[in-house]
Short mmCIF file of N, CA and C in Angstrom, two decimals:
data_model
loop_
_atom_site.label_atom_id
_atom_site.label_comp_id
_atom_site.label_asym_id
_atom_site.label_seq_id
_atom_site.Cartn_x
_atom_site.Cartn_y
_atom_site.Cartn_z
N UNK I 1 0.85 -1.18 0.00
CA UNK I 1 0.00 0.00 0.00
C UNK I 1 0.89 1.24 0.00
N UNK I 2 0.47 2.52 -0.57
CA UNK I 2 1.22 3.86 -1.04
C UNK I 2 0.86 4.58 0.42
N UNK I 3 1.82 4.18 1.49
CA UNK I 3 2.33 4.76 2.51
C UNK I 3 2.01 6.48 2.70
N UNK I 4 2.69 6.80 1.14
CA UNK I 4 2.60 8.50 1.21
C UNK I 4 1.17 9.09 1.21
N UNK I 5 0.60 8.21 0.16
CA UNK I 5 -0.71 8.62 -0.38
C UNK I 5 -1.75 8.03 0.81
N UNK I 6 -1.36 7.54 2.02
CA UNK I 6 -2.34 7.24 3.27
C UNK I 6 -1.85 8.82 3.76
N UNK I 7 -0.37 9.09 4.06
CA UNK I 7 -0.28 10.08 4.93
C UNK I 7 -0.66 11.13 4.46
N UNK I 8 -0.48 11.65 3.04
CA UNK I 8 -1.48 12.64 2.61
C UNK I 8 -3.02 12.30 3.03
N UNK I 9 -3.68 11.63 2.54
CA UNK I 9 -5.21 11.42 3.55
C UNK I 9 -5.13 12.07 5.02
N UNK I 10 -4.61 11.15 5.77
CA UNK I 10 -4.63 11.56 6.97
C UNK I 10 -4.46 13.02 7.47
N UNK I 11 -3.04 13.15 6.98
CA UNK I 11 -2.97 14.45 7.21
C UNK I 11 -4.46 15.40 7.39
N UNK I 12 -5.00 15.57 5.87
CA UNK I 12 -6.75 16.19 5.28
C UNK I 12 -7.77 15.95 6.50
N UNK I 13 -7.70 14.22 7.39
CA UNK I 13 -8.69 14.43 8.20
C UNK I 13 -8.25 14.17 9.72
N UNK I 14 -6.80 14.55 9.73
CA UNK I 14 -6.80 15.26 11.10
C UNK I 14 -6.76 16.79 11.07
N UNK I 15 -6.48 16.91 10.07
CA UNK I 15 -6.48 18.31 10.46
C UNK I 15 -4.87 19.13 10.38
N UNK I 16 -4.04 18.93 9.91
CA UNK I 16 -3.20 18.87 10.74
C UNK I 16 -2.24 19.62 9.56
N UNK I 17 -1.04 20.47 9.56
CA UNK I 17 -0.61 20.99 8.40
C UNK I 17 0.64 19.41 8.48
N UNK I 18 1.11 19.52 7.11
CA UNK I 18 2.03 18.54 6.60
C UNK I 18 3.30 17.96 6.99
N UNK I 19 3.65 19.23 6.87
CA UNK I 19 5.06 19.55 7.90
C UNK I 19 5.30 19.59 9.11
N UNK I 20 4.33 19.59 9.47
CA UNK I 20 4.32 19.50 11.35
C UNK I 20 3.83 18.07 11.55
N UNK I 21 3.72 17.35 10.56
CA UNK I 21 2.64 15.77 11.06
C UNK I 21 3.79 14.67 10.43
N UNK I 22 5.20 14.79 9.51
CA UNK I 22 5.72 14.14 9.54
C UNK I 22 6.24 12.93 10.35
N UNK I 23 6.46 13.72 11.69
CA UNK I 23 6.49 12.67 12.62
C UNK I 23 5.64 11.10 13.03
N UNK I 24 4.58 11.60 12.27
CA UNK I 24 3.13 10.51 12.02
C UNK I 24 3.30 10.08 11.07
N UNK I 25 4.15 9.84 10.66
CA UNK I 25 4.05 8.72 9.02
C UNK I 25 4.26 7.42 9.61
N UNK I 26 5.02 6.87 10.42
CA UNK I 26 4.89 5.48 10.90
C UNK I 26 3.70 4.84 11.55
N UNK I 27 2.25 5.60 12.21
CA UNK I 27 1.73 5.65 12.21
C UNK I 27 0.66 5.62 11.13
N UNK I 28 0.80 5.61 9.51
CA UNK I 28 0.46 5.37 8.88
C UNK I 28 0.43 4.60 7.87
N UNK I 29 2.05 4.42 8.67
CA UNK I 29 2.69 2.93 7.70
C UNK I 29 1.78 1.86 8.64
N UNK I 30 1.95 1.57 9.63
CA UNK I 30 1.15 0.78 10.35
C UNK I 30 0.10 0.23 10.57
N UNK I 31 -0.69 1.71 10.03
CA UNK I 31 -2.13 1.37 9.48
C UNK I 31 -2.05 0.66 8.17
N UNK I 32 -1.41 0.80 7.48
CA UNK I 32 -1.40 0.08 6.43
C UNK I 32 -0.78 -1.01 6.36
N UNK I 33 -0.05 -1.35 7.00
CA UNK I 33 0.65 -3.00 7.20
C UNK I 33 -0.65 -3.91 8.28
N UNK I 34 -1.23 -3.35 8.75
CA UNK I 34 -2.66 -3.31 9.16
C UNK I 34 -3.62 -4.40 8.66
N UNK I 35 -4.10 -3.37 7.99
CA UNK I 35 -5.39 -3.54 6.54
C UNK I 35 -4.25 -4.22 5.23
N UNK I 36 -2.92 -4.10 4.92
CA UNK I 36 -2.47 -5.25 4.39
C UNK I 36 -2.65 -6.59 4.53
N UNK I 37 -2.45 -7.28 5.90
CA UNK I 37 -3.07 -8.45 6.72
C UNK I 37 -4.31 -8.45 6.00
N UNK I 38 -5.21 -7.67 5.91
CA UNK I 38 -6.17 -8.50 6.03
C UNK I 38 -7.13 -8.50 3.98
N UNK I 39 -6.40 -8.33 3.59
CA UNK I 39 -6.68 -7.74 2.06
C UNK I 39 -6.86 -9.21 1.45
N UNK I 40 -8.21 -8.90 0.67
CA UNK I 40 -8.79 -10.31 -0.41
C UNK I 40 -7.73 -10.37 -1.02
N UNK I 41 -7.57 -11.69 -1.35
CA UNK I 41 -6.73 -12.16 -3.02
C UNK I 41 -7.31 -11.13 -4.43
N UNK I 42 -6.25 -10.62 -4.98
CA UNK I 42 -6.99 -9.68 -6.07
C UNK I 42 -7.73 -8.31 -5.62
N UNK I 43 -7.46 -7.86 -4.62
CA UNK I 43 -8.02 -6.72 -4.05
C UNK I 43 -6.64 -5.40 -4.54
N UNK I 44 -7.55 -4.39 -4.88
CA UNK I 44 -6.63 -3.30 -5.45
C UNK I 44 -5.66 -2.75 -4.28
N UNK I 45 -4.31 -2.99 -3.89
CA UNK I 45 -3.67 -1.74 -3.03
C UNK I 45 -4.38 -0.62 -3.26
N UNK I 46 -4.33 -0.24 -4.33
CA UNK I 46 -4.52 1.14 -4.90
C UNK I 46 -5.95 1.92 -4.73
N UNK I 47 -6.91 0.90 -4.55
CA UNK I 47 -8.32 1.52 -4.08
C UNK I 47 -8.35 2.83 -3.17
N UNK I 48 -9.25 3.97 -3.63
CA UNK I 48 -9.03 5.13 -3.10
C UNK I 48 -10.03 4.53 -1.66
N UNK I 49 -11.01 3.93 -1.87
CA UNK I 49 -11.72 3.34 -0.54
C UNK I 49 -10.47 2.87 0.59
N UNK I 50 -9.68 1.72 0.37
CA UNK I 50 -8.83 1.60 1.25
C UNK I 50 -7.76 2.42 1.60
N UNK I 51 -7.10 3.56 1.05
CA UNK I 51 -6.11 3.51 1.10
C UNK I 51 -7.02 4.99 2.28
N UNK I 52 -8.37 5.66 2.42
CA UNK I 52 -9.18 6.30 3.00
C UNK I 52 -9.53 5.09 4.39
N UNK I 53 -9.35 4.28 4.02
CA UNK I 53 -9.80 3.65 5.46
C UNK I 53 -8.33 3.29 6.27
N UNK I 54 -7.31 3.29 5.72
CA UNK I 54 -5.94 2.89 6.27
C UNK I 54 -5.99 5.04 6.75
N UNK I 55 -6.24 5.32 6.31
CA UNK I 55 -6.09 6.54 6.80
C UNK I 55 -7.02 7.28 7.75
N UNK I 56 -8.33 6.53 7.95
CA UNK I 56 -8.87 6.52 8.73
C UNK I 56 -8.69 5.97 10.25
N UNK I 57 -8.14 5.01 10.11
CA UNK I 57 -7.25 3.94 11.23
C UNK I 57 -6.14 4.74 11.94
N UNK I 58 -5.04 5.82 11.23
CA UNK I 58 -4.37 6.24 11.14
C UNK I 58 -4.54 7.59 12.17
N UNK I 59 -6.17 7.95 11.86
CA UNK I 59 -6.32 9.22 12.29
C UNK I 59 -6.89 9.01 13.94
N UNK I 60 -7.70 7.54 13.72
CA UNK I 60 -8.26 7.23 15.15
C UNK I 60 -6.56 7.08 16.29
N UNK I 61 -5.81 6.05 15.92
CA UNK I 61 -4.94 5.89 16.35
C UNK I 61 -4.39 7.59 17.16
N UNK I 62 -3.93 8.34 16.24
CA UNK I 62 -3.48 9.59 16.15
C UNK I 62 -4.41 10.41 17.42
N UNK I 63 -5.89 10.50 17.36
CA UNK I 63 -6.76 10.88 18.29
C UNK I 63 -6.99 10.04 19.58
N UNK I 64 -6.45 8.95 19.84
CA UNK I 64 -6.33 8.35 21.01
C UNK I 64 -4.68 8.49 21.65
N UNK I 65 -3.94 8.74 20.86
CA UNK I 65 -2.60 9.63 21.44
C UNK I 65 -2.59 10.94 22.07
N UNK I 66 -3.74 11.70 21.52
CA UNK I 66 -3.97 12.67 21.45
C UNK I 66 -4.97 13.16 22.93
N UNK I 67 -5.62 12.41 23.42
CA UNK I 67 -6.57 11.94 24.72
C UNK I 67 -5.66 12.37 25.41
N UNK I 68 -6.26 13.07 26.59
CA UNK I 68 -5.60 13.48 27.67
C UNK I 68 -6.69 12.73 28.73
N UNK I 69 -6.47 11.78 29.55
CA UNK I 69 -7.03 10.30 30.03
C UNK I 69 -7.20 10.82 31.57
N UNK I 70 -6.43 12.04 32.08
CA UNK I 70 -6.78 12.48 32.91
C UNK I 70 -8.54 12.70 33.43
N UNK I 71 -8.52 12.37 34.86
CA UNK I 71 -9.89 13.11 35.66
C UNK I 71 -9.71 13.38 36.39
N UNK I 72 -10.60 14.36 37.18
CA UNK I 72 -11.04 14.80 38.60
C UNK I 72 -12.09 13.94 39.07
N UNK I 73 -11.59 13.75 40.78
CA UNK I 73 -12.80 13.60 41.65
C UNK I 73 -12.56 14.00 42.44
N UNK I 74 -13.60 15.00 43.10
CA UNK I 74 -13.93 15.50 44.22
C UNK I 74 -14.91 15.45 45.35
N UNK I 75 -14.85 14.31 46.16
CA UNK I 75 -15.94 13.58 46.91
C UNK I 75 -16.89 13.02 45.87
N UNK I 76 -18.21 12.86 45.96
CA UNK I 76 -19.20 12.72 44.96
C UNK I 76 -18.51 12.86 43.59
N UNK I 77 -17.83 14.37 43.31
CA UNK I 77 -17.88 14.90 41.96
C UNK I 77 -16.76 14.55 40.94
N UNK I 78 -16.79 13.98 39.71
CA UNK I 78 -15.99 13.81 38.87
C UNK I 78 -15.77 14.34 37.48
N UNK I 79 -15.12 14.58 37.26
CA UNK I 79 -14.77 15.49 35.91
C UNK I 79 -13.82 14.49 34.92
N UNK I 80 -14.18 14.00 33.69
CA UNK I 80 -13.35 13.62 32.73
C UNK I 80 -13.52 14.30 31.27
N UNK I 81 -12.85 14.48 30.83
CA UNK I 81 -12.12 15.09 29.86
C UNK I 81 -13.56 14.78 28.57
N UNK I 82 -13.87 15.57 27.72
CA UNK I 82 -14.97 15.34 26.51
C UNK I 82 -14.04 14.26 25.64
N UNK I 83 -15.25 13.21 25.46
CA UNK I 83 -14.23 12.32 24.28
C UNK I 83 -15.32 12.27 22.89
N UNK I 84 -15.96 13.78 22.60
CA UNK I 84 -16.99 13.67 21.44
C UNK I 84 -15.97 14.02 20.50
N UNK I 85 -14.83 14.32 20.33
CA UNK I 85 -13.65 14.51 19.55
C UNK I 85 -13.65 13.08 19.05
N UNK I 86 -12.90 12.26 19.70
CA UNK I 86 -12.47 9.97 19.97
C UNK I 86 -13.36 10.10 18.87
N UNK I 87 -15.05 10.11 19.83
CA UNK I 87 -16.03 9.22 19.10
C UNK I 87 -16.45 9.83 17.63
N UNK I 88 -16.36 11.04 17.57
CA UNK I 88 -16.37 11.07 15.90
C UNK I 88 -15.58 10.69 14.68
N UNK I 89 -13.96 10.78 15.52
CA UNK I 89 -13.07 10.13 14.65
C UNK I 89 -13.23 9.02 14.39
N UNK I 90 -13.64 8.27 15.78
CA UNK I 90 -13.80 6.66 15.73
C UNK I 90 -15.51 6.22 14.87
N UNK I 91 -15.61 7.00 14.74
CA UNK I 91 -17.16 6.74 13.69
C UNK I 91 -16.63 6.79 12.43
N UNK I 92 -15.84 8.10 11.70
CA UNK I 92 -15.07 8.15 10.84
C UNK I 92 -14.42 6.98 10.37
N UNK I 93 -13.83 6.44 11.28
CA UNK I 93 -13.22 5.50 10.93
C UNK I 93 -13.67 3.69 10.69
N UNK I 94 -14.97 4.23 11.56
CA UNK I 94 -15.87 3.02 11.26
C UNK I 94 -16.61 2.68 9.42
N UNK I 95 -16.32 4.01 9.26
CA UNK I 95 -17.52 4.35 8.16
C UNK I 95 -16.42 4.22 7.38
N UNK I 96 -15.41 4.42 7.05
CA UNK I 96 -14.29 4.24 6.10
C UNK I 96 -14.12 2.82 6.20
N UNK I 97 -13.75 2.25 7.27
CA UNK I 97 -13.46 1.01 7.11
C UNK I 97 -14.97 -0.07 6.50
N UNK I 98 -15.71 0.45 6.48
CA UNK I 98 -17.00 -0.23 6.06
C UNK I 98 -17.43 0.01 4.03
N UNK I 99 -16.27 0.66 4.19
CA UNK I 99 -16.77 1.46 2.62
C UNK I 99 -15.65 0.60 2.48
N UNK I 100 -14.66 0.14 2.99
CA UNK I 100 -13.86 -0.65 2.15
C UNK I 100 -13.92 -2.14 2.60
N UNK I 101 -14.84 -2.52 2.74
CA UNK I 101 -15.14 -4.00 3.40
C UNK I 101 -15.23 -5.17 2.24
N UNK I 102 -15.79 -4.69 0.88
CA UNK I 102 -15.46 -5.50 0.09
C UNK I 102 -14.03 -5.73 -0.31
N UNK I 103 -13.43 -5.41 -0.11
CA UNK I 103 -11.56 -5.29 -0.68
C UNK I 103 -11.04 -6.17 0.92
N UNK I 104 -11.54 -6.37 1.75
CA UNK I 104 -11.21 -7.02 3.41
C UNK I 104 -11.36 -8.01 3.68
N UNK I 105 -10.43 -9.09 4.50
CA UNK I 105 -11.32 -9.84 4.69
C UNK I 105 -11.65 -9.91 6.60
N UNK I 106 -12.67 -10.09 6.85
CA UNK I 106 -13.48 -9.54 7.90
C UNK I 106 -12.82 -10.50 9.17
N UNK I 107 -12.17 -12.00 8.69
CA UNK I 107 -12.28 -12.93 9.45
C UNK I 107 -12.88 -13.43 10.42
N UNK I 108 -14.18 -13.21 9.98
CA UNK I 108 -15.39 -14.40 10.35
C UNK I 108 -16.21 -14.32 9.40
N UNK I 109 -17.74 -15.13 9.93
CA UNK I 109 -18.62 -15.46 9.55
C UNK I 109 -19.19 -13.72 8.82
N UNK I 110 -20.08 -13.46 7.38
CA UNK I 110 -20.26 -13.09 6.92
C UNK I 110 -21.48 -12.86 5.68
N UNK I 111 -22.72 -11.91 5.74
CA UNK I 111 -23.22 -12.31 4.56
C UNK I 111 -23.11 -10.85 3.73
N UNK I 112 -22.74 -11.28 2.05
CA UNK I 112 -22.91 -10.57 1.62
C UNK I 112 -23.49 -10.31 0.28
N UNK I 113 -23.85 -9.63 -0.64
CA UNK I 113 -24.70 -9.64 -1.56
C UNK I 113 -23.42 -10.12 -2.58
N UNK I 114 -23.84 -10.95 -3.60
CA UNK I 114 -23.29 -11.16 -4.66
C UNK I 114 -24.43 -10.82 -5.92
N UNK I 115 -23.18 -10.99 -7.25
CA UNK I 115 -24.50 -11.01 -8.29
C UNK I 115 -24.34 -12.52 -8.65
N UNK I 116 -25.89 -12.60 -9.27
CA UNK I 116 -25.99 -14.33 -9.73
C UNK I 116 -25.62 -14.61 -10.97
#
């Protein structure tokens, strides 16, 4: 899988300028040695679907580094940190990885539409 062309993605949906996110390219190699594992026989590297869901993986990863895991408690009262940031990335990334589910293989049980 085109390593660069995940970290360009990623980059777009973290947010993040280019040059300052270099440090995150192994992080995107990873994602992609990833979703390599698990790739059909005859499935495109090159699919813009996967190479968006390896970069999706990439970005969740990236946003759970990013978590500050800290809380407060104060008798009764507790304070933890908003994780509606996590859970949208991690939806993001659900929804990417689902757009590329035909090119995957899921390893398990499975139904899916074929043509006859």
């Amino acid at each position: 899988m085109d390593t660069e062309a995940i970290f360009n993605r990623f980059v777009r949906l973290a947010g993040l300028d280019a040059d300052g996110a270099e440090g995150w390219k192994p992080l995107c190699a990873a994602a992609a040695a990833r979703l390599a594992e698990r790739l059909l026989p005859g499935a495109d590297e090159a699919d813009e679907r996967l190479l968006l869901a390896a970069a999706g993986e990439a970005c969740y990863q990236y946003a759970l580094s990013r978590q500050n895991a800290q809380s407060i408690r104060v008798g009764d009262v507790s304070l933890s940190p908003a994780e509606d940031g996590l859970e949208g990335t991690r939806l993001l990334r659900d929804e990417l990885l689902a757009g590329a589910a035909g090119l995957l293989d899921c390893g398990c049980a499975s139904f899916r539409q074929v043509e006859a």
